[in-house]
XYZ file of C-alpha atoms in Angstrom:
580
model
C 29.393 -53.388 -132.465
C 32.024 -51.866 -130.038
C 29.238 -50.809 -127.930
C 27.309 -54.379 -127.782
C 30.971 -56.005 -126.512
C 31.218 -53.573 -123.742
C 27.644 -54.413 -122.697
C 28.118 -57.714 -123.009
C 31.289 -57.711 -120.751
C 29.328 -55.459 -118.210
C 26.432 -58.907 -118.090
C 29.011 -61.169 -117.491
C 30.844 -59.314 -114.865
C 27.891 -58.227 -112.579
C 27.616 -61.512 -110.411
C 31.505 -60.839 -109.462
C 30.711 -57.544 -109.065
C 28.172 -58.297 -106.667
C 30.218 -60.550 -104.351
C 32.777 -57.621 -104.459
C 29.826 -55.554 -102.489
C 29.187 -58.458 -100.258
C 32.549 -58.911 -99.530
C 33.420 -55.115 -98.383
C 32.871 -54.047 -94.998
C 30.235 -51.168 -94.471
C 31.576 -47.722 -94.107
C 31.989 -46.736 -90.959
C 29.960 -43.223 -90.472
C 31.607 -40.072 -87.942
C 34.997 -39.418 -88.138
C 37.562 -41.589 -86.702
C 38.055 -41.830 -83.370
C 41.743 -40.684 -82.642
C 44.276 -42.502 -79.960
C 46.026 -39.887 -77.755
C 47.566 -41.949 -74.633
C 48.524 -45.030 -73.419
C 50.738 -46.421 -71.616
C 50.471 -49.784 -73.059
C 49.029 -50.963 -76.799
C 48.421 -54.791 -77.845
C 46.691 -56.026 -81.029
C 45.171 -58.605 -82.464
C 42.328 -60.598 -83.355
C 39.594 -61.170 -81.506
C 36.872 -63.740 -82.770
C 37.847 -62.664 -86.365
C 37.396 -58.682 -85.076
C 40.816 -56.591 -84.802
C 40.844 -54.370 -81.767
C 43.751 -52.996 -79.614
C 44.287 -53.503 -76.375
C 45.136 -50.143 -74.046
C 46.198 -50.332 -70.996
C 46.946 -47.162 -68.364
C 45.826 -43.448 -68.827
C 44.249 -44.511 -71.962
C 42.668 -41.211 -74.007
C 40.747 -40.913 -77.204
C 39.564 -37.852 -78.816
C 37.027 -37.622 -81.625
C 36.016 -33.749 -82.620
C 34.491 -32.284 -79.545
C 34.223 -35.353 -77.403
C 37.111 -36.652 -75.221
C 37.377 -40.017 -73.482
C 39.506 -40.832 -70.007
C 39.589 -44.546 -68.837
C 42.493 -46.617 -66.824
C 41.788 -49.514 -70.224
C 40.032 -49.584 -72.935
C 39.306 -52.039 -76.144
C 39.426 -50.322 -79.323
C 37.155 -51.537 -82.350
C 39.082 -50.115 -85.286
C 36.985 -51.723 -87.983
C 33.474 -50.551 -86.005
C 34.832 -47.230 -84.888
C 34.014 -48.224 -81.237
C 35.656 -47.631 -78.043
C 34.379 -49.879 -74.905
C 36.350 -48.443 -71.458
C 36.754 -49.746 -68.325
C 37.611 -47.862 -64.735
C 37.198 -44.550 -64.304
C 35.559 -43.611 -67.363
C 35.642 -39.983 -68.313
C 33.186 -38.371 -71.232
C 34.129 -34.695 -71.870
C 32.152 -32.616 -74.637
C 33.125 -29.305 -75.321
C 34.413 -28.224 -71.678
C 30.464 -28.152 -70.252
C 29.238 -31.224 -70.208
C 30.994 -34.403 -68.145
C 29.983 -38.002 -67.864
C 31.603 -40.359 -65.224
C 31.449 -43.709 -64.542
C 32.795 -47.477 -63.877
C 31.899 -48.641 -67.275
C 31.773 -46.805 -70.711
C 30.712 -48.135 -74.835
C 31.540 -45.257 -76.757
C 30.015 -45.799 -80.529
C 31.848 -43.343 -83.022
C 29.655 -44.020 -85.860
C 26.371 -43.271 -84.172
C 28.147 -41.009 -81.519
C 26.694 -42.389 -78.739
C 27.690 -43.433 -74.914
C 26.449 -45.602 -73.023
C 27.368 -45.671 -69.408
C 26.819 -47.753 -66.195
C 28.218 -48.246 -62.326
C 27.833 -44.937 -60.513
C 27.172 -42.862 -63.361
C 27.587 -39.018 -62.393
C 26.328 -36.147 -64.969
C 27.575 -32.372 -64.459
C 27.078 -29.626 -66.736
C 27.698 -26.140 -65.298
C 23.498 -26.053 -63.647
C 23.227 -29.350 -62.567
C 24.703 -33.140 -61.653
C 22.927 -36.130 -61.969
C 23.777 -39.310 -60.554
C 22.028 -42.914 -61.515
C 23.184 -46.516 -62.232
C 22.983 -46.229 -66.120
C 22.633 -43.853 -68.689
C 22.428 -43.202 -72.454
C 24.291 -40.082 -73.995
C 23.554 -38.876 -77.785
C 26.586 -36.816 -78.496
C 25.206 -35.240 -81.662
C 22.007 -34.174 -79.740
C 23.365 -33.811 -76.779
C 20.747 -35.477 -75.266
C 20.619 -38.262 -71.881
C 18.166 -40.714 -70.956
C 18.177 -43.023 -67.821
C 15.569 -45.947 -66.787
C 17.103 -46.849 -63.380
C 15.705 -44.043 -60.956
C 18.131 -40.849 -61.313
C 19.016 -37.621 -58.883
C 19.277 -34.707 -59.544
C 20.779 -31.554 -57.637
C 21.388 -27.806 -58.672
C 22.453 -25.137 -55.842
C 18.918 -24.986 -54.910
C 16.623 -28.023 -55.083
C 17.069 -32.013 -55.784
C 14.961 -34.546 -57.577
C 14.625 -37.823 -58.383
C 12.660 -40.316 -60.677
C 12.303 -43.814 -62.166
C 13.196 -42.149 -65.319
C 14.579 -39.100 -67.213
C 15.372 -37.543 -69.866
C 17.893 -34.237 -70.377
C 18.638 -31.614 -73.471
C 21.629 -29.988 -72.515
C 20.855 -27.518 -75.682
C 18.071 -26.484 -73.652
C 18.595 -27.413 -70.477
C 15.314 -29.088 -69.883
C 15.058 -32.735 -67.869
C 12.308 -34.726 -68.496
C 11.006 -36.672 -65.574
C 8.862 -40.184 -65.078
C 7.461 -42.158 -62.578
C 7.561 -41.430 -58.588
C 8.705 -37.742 -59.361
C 9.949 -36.243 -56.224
C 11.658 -32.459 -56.135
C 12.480 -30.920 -53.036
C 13.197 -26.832 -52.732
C 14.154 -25.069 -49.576
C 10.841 -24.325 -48.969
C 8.383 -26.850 -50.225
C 8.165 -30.627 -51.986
C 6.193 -31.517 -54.791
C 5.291 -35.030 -56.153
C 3.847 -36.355 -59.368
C 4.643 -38.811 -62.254
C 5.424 -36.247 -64.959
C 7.289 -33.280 -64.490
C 9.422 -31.297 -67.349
C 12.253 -28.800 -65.119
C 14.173 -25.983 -66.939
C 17.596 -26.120 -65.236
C 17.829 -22.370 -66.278
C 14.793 -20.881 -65.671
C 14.090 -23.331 -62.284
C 10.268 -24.046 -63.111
C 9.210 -27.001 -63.199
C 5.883 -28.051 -65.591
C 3.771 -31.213 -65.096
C 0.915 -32.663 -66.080
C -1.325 -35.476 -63.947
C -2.077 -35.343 -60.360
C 0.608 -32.936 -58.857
C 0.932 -32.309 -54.966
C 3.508 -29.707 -53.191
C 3.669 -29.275 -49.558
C 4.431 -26.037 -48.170
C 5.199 -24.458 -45.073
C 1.740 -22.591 -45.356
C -0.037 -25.142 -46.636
C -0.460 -27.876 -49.352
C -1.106 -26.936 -53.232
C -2.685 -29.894 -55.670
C -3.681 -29.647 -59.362
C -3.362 -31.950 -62.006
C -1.441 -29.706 -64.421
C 0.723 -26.237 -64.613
C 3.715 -25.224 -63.682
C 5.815 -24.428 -60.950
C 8.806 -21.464 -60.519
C 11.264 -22.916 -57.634
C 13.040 -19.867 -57.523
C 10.225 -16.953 -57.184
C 7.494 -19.784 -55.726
C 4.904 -18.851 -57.819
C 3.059 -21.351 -58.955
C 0.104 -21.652 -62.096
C -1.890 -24.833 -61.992
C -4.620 -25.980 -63.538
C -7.460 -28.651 -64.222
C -8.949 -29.011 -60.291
C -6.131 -27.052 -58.530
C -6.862 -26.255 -55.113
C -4.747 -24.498 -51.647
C -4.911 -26.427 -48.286
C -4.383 -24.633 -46.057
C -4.895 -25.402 -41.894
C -7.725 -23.466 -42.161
C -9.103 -22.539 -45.878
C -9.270 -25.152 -48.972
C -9.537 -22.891 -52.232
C -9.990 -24.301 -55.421
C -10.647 -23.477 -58.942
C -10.002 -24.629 -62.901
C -7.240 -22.124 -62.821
C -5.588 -21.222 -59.727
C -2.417 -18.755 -59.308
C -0.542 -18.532 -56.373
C 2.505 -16.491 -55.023
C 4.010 -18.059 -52.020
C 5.942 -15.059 -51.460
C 3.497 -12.406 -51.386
C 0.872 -15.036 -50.090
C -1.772 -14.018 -52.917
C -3.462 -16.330 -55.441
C -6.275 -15.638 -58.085
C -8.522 -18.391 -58.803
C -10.650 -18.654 -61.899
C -13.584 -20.833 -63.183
C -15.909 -22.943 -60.691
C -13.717 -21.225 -57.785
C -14.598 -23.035 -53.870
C -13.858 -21.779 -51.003
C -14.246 -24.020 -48.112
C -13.505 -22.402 -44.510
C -12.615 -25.390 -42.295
C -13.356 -24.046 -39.101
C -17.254 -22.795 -39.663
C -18.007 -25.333 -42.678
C -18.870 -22.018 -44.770
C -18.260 -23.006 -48.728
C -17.953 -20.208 -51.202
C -18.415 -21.057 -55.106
C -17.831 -18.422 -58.153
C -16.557 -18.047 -61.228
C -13.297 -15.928 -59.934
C -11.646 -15.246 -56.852
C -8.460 -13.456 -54.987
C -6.802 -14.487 -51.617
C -5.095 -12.530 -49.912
C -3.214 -15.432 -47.101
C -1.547 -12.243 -45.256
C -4.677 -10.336 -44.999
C -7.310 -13.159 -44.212
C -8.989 -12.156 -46.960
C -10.461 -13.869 -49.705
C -12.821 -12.424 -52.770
C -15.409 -13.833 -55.155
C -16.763 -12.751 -57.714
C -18.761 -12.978 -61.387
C -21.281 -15.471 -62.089
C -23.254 -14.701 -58.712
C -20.981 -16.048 -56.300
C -22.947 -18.472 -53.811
C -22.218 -19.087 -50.123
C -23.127 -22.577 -48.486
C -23.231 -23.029 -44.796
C -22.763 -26.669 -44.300
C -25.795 -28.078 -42.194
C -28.301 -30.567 -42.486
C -30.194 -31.081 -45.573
C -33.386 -29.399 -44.216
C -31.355 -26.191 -42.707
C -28.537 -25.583 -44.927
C -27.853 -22.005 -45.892
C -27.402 -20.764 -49.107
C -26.643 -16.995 -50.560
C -25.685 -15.717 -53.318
C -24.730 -12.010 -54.358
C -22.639 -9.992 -56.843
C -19.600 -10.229 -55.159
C -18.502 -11.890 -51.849
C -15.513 -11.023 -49.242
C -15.133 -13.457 -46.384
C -12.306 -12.129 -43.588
C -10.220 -14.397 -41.392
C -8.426 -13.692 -38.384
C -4.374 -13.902 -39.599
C -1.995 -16.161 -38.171
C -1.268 -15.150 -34.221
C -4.281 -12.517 -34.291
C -7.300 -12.618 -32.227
C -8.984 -9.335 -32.526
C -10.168 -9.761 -36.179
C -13.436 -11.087 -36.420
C -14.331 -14.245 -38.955
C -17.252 -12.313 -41.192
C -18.215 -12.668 -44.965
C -19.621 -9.674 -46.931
C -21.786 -9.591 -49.914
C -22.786 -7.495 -52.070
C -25.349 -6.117 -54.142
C -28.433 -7.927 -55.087
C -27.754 -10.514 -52.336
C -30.625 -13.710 -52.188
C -30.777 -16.029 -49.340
C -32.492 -19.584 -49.436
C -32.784 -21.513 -46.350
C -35.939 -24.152 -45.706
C -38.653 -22.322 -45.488
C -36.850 -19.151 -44.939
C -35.900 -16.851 -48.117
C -34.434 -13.314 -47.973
C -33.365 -9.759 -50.119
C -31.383 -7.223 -49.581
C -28.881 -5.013 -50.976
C -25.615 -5.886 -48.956
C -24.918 -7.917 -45.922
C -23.014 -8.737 -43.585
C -22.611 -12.101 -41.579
C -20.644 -12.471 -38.765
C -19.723 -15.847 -38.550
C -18.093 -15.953 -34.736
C -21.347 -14.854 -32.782
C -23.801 -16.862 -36.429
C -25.621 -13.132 -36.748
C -26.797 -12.124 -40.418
C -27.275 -8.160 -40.846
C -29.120 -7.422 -43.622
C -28.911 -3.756 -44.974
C -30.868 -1.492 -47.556
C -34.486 -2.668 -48.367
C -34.216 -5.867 -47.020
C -37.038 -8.265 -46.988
C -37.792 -11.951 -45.148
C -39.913 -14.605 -45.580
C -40.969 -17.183 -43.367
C -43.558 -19.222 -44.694
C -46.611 -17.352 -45.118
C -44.667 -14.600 -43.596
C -42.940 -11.153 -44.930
C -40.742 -8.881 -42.859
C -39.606 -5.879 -43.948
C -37.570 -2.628 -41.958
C -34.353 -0.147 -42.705
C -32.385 -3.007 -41.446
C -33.112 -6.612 -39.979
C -30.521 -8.788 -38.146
C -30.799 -12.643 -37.900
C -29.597 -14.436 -34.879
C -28.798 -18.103 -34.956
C -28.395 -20.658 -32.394
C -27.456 -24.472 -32.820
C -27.531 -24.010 -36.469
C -31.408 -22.523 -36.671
C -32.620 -19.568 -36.942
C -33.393 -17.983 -33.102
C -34.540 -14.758 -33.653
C -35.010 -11.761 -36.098
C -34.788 -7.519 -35.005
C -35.989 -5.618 -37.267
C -34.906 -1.806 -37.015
C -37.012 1.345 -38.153
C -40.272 1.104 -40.456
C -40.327 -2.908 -39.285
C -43.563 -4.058 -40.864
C -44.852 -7.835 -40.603
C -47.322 -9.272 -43.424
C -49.111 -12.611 -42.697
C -51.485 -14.097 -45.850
C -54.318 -16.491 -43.916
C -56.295 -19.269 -45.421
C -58.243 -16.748 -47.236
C -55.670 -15.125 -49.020
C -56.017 -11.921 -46.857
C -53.084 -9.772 -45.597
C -52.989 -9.277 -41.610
C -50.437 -6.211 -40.948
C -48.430 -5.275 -38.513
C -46.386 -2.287 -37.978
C -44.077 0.059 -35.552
C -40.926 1.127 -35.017
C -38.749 -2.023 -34.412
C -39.853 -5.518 -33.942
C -38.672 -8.496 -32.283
C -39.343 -11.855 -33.957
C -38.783 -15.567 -32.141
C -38.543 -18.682 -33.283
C -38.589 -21.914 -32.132
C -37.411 -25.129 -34.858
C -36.918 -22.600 -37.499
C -40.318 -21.761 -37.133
C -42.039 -18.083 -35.815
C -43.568 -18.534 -32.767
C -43.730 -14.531 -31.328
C -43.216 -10.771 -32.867
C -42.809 -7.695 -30.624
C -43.901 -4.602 -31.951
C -41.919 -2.607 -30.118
C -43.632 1.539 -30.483
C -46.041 2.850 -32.190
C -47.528 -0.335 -33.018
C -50.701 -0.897 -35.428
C -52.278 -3.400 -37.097
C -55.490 -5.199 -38.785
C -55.818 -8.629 -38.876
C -59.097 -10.369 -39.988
C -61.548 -12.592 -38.595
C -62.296 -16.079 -39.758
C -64.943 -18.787 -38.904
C -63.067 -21.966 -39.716
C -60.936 -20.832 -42.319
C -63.618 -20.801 -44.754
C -65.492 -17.526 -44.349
C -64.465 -13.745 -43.631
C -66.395 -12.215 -40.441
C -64.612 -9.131 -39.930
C -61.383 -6.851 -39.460
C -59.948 -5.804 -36.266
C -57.766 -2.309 -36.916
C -55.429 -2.144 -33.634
C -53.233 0.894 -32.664
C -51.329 0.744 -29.222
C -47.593 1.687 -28.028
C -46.669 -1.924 -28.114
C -47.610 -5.272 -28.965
C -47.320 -8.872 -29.149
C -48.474 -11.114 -31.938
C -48.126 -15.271 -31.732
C -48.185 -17.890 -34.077
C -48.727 -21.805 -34.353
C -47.096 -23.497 -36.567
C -46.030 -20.294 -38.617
C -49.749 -18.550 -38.895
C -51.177 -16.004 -37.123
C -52.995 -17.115 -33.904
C -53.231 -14.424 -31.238
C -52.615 -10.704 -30.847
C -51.675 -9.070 -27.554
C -52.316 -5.760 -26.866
C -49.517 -4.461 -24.245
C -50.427 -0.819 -23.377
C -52.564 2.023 -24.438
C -54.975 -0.003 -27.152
C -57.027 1.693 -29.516
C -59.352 -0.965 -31.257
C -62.099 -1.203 -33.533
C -64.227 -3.963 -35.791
C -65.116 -3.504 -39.457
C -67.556 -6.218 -40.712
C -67.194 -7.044 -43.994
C -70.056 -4.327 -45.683
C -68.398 -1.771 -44.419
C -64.431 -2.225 -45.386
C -63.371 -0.178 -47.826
C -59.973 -0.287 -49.746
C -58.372 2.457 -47.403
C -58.970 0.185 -44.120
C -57.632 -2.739 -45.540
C -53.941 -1.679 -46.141
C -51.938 0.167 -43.339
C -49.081 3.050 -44.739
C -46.178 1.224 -46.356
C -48.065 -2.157 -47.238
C -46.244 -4.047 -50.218
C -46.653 -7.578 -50.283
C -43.743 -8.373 -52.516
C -44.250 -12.276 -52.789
C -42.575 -11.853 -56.665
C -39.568 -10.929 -55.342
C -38.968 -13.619 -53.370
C -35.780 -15.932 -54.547
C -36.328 -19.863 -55.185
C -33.617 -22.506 -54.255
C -32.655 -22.096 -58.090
C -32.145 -18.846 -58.655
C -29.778 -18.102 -55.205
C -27.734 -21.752 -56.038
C -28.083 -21.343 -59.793
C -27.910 -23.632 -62.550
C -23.943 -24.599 -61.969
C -24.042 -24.232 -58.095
C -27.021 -26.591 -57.375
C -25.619 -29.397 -55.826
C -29.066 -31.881 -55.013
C -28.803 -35.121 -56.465
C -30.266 -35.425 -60.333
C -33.838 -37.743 -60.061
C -32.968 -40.268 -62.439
C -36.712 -40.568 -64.872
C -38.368 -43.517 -63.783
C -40.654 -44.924 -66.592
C -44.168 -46.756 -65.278
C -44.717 -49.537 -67.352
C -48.923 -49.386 -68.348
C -50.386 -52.691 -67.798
C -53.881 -52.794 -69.978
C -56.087 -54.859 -68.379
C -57.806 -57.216 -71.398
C -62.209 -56.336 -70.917
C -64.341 -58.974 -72.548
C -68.087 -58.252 -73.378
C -69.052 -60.077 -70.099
C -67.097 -57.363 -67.606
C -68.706 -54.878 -69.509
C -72.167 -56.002 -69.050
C -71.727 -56.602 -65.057
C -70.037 -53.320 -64.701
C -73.301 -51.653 -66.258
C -75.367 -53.472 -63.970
C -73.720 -52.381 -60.952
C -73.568 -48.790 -62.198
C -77.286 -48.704 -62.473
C -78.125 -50.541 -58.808
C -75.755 -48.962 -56.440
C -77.498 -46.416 -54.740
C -75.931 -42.618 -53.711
C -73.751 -42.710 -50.855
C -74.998 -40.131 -47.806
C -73.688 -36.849 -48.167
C -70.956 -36.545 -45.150
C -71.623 -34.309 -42.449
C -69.250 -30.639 -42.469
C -66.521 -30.476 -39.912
C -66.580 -28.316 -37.016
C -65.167 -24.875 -38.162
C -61.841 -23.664 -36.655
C -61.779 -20.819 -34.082
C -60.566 -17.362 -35.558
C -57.737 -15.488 -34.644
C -57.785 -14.412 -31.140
C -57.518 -10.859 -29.501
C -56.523 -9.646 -26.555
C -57.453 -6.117 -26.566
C -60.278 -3.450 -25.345
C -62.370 -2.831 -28.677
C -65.771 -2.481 -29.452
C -68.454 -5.146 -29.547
C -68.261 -7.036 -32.269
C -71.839 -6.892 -34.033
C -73.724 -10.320 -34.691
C -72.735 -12.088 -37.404
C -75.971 -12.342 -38.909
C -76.303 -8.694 -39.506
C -73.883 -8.673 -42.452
C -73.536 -10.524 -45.092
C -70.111 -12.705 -45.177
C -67.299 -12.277 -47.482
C -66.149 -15.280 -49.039
């Protein structure tokens, strides 16, 4: 029973109880917030709110945090401080917040602070119109444009964001930081006031005294100037533009290493070199590709553009104030060239790019249309942009394929080959020339084989075939008709036709390299024409009364190859049989 009565007092008490609650104030949270100086106090109410009125070298202290104004309202019931005139935030001896105007909330622990604010910690001040302090994170925020300075650089943004636990500012929007040697710019940068680097993501851009860097994420160290960027970071440089996925660069010792669809574009000769990983060494001109088959592109029109590709590729620069050091690229091994209708192999080369001369070393092999050229060495001279002439050095042998899918052959010592439009026009053979070539009546039948041997000699071409051999001194000559060749006559010492070997556009560019336009498929609608019985019975009828057409008459054969040289008669043609 006792029990029920206390119960039933509880029930009838809990609506008073309830406007008790209602009635009490909220707790404030934090400690209080502690009056140290003034020269002046006043209190009272303000619109129902008590505060106290300080007036002249006003202090407060709560914990850690200590705050300096000329006057200040105190919110005794809210725990709040608001301060006016040289406002003075203090936390712990290492961090200081100035300013004309000051809220100080002791609850939340938080400052807010505007007119001329200035931020110093022992690394760095800041300066900006307004700013936001978190006491128990020790964290500031600003949305007016801030700047920043430590003993080395400066930077400023539309917004920011510090943790002086870790010392790392957070900047947004218009990012601009300035070092003694170099600027960069984006619209999000993170800078580690301890360490001095500097990480952003988005489109980043630092200019240099030696040249320009851009990448769209990394990071930056503004105290050793070496720099790791990412996601289409490339050097610009006054006379190189390097790129790469993944490009690292040391200002100071002027080398970078590039990684993953790495450029190289020299300004100067319009020479672009693509691989999968590169060095550059600034100091030393030097720059090194390599992995993935590197591929070189000399910039020229669409019809004569060079392309090559090897194992590894070194192009060399003439440094800064030198002119002795020739501009030449090296490659090497397994190097493929592709250019029109000329395509080369060899085992290294070397291209000077100051006089446009291509040496080709160990087993190297040309061809040029319907063309092969093969000697110890061959060197390719250029002119305009085209191809002007080819030496070939030691064991130079020249393989022509006609109409009839024979192989004229020409060899000697060293040969000379012009060209005129990208297109051979003359070989010297210059000592111990020989040769066969065969004999055609219009392209369509085989009348014989002329076997040549002289100290020199002079073959020409139209339009890239075999037209007319010159025979310069000292000719031995002699004509095989076709019954009487046998497999010896037909191939001279050292004959390989090596047509397999021969590199397409596709395998020097390769698959991530080739840079023609993608043919968009292009569907052809079939329109299916509707044939009543009627069509079908005139079309029958005209089948069976239109008479054969005349057969057409052949066309006049074209005249074979032709010689200049003292051989034997050549036998009529009707006293062997022809080869077909």
């Amino acid at each position: 029973m006792a029990v029920f009565r206390v119960f039933l007092l509880l029930w009838l008490l809990m609506p008073l109880l309830g406007q008790a609650q209602r009635a009490t104030p909220p707790a404030a949270k934090g400690s209080p917030i502690k009056l140290l100086t003034a020269g002046e106090l006043v209190g009272g109410d303000f619109e129902g709110v008590k505060i106290r009125k300080l007036i002249t070298n006003v202090s407060f202290q709560q914990d850690d945090v200590f705050l300096y104004c000329d006057s200040a309202y105190q919110y005794l019931e809210r725990n709040q401080v608001e301060a006016f005139s040289n406002v003075r935030v203090v936390q712990s001896d290492t961090m200081t917040i100035t300013g004309d105007h000051g809220f100080y909330d002791g609850a939340q622990r938080t400052a807010r602070m505007t007119g001329n604010v200035v931020m110093r910690d022992p690394r760095m001040t800041l300066t900006t119109p307004s700013l936001d302090y978190d006491l128990n994170r020790k964290t500031a925020s600003y949305t007016e444009t801030g700047h920043l300075t430590d003993p080395q650089n400066t930077l400023d943004s539309q917004q920011g964001f510090y943790d002086t636990n870790t010392k790392v500012f957070v900047f947004k929007q218009n990012v601009h930081l300035v070092t003694p040697d170099s600027e960069l710019n984006n619209d999000t940068l993170r800078y580690n006031t301890v360490s001095k680097i500097a990480y952003f993501n988005g489109p980043t851009r630092i200019k240099g005294k030696q040249g320009n860097l851009y990448a769209e994420g990394g990071n930056y160290n503004t105290k050793t100037r070496v720099s790791d960027f990412k996601r289409n970071a490339k050097i610009d440089t006054p006379n190189y533009l390097l790129g790469g996925d993944q490009l690292v660069y040391d200002e100071v010792k002027q080398y970078g290493v590039a990684r993953g669809h790495v450029s190289l574009t020299s300004k100067k000769d319009n020479l672009v070199l693509r691989g999968d990983a590169g060095k550059y060494w600034r100091a030393l001109g030097r720059t090194k590709l390599y992995g993935g088959r590197p591929v070189v592109r000399n910039i020229g029109s669409q019809k004569d553009t060079l392309y090559m590709a090897a194992d590894t590729l070194i192009s060399v620069e003439a440094r800064p104030g030198q002119t002795t050091t020739r501009t030449i690229l090296y490659a090497y091994p397994k190097v493929q060239i592709f250019r029109g209708n000329l395509q080369g192999i060899c085992d290294s080369l070397t291209y000077d790019r100051q006089d446009s001369i291509i040496y080709l070393n160990r087993d190297p092999v040309l061809w040029q249309a319907k063309n092969q050229l093969t000697a110890d060495s061959i060197q390719i001279r250029s002119k305009g942009g085209k191809v002007d002439e080819m030496r070939l050095y030691s064991n130079a042998f020249a393989v022509n394929q006609d109409t009839l899918l024979n192989f004229n052959q020409t060899k000697g010592r060293n040969m000379m080959a012009y060209f005129r439009d990208n297109k051979m026009r003359r070989v010297d053979v210059l000592g111990n020339a020989e040769s066969i070539f065969y004999a055609l009546d219009g392209d369509t039948v085989t009348t014989g084989m002329n076997r040549v041997l002289s100290a020199n000699m002079r073959l020409l071409f139209l339009d890239s075939k075999l037209n007319k051999i010159s025979v310069l001194s000292n000719p031995e000559a002699k004509f095989i008709p076709p019954h009487e060749l046998k497999p010896d006559d037909e191939r001279l010492k050292g004959y390989q036709w090596r047509a397999k070997e021969r590199p397409t556009r596709r395998q020097v560019l390769g698959k991530q390299f080739d840079d023609r336009p993608k043919k968009k498929a292009v569907k052809k609608k079939v329109v299916k024409k509707k044939t009543t019985s009627a069509t079908k019975r005139t079309t029958k009828l005209k089948a069976k009364t239109t008479s054969p057409k005349p057969a057409t008459p052949a066309k006049s054969a074209k005249p074979a190859i032709k010689s200049v040289i003292s051989a034997p008669a050549k036998p009529a043609a009707a006293a062997a049989p022809a080869r077909r």
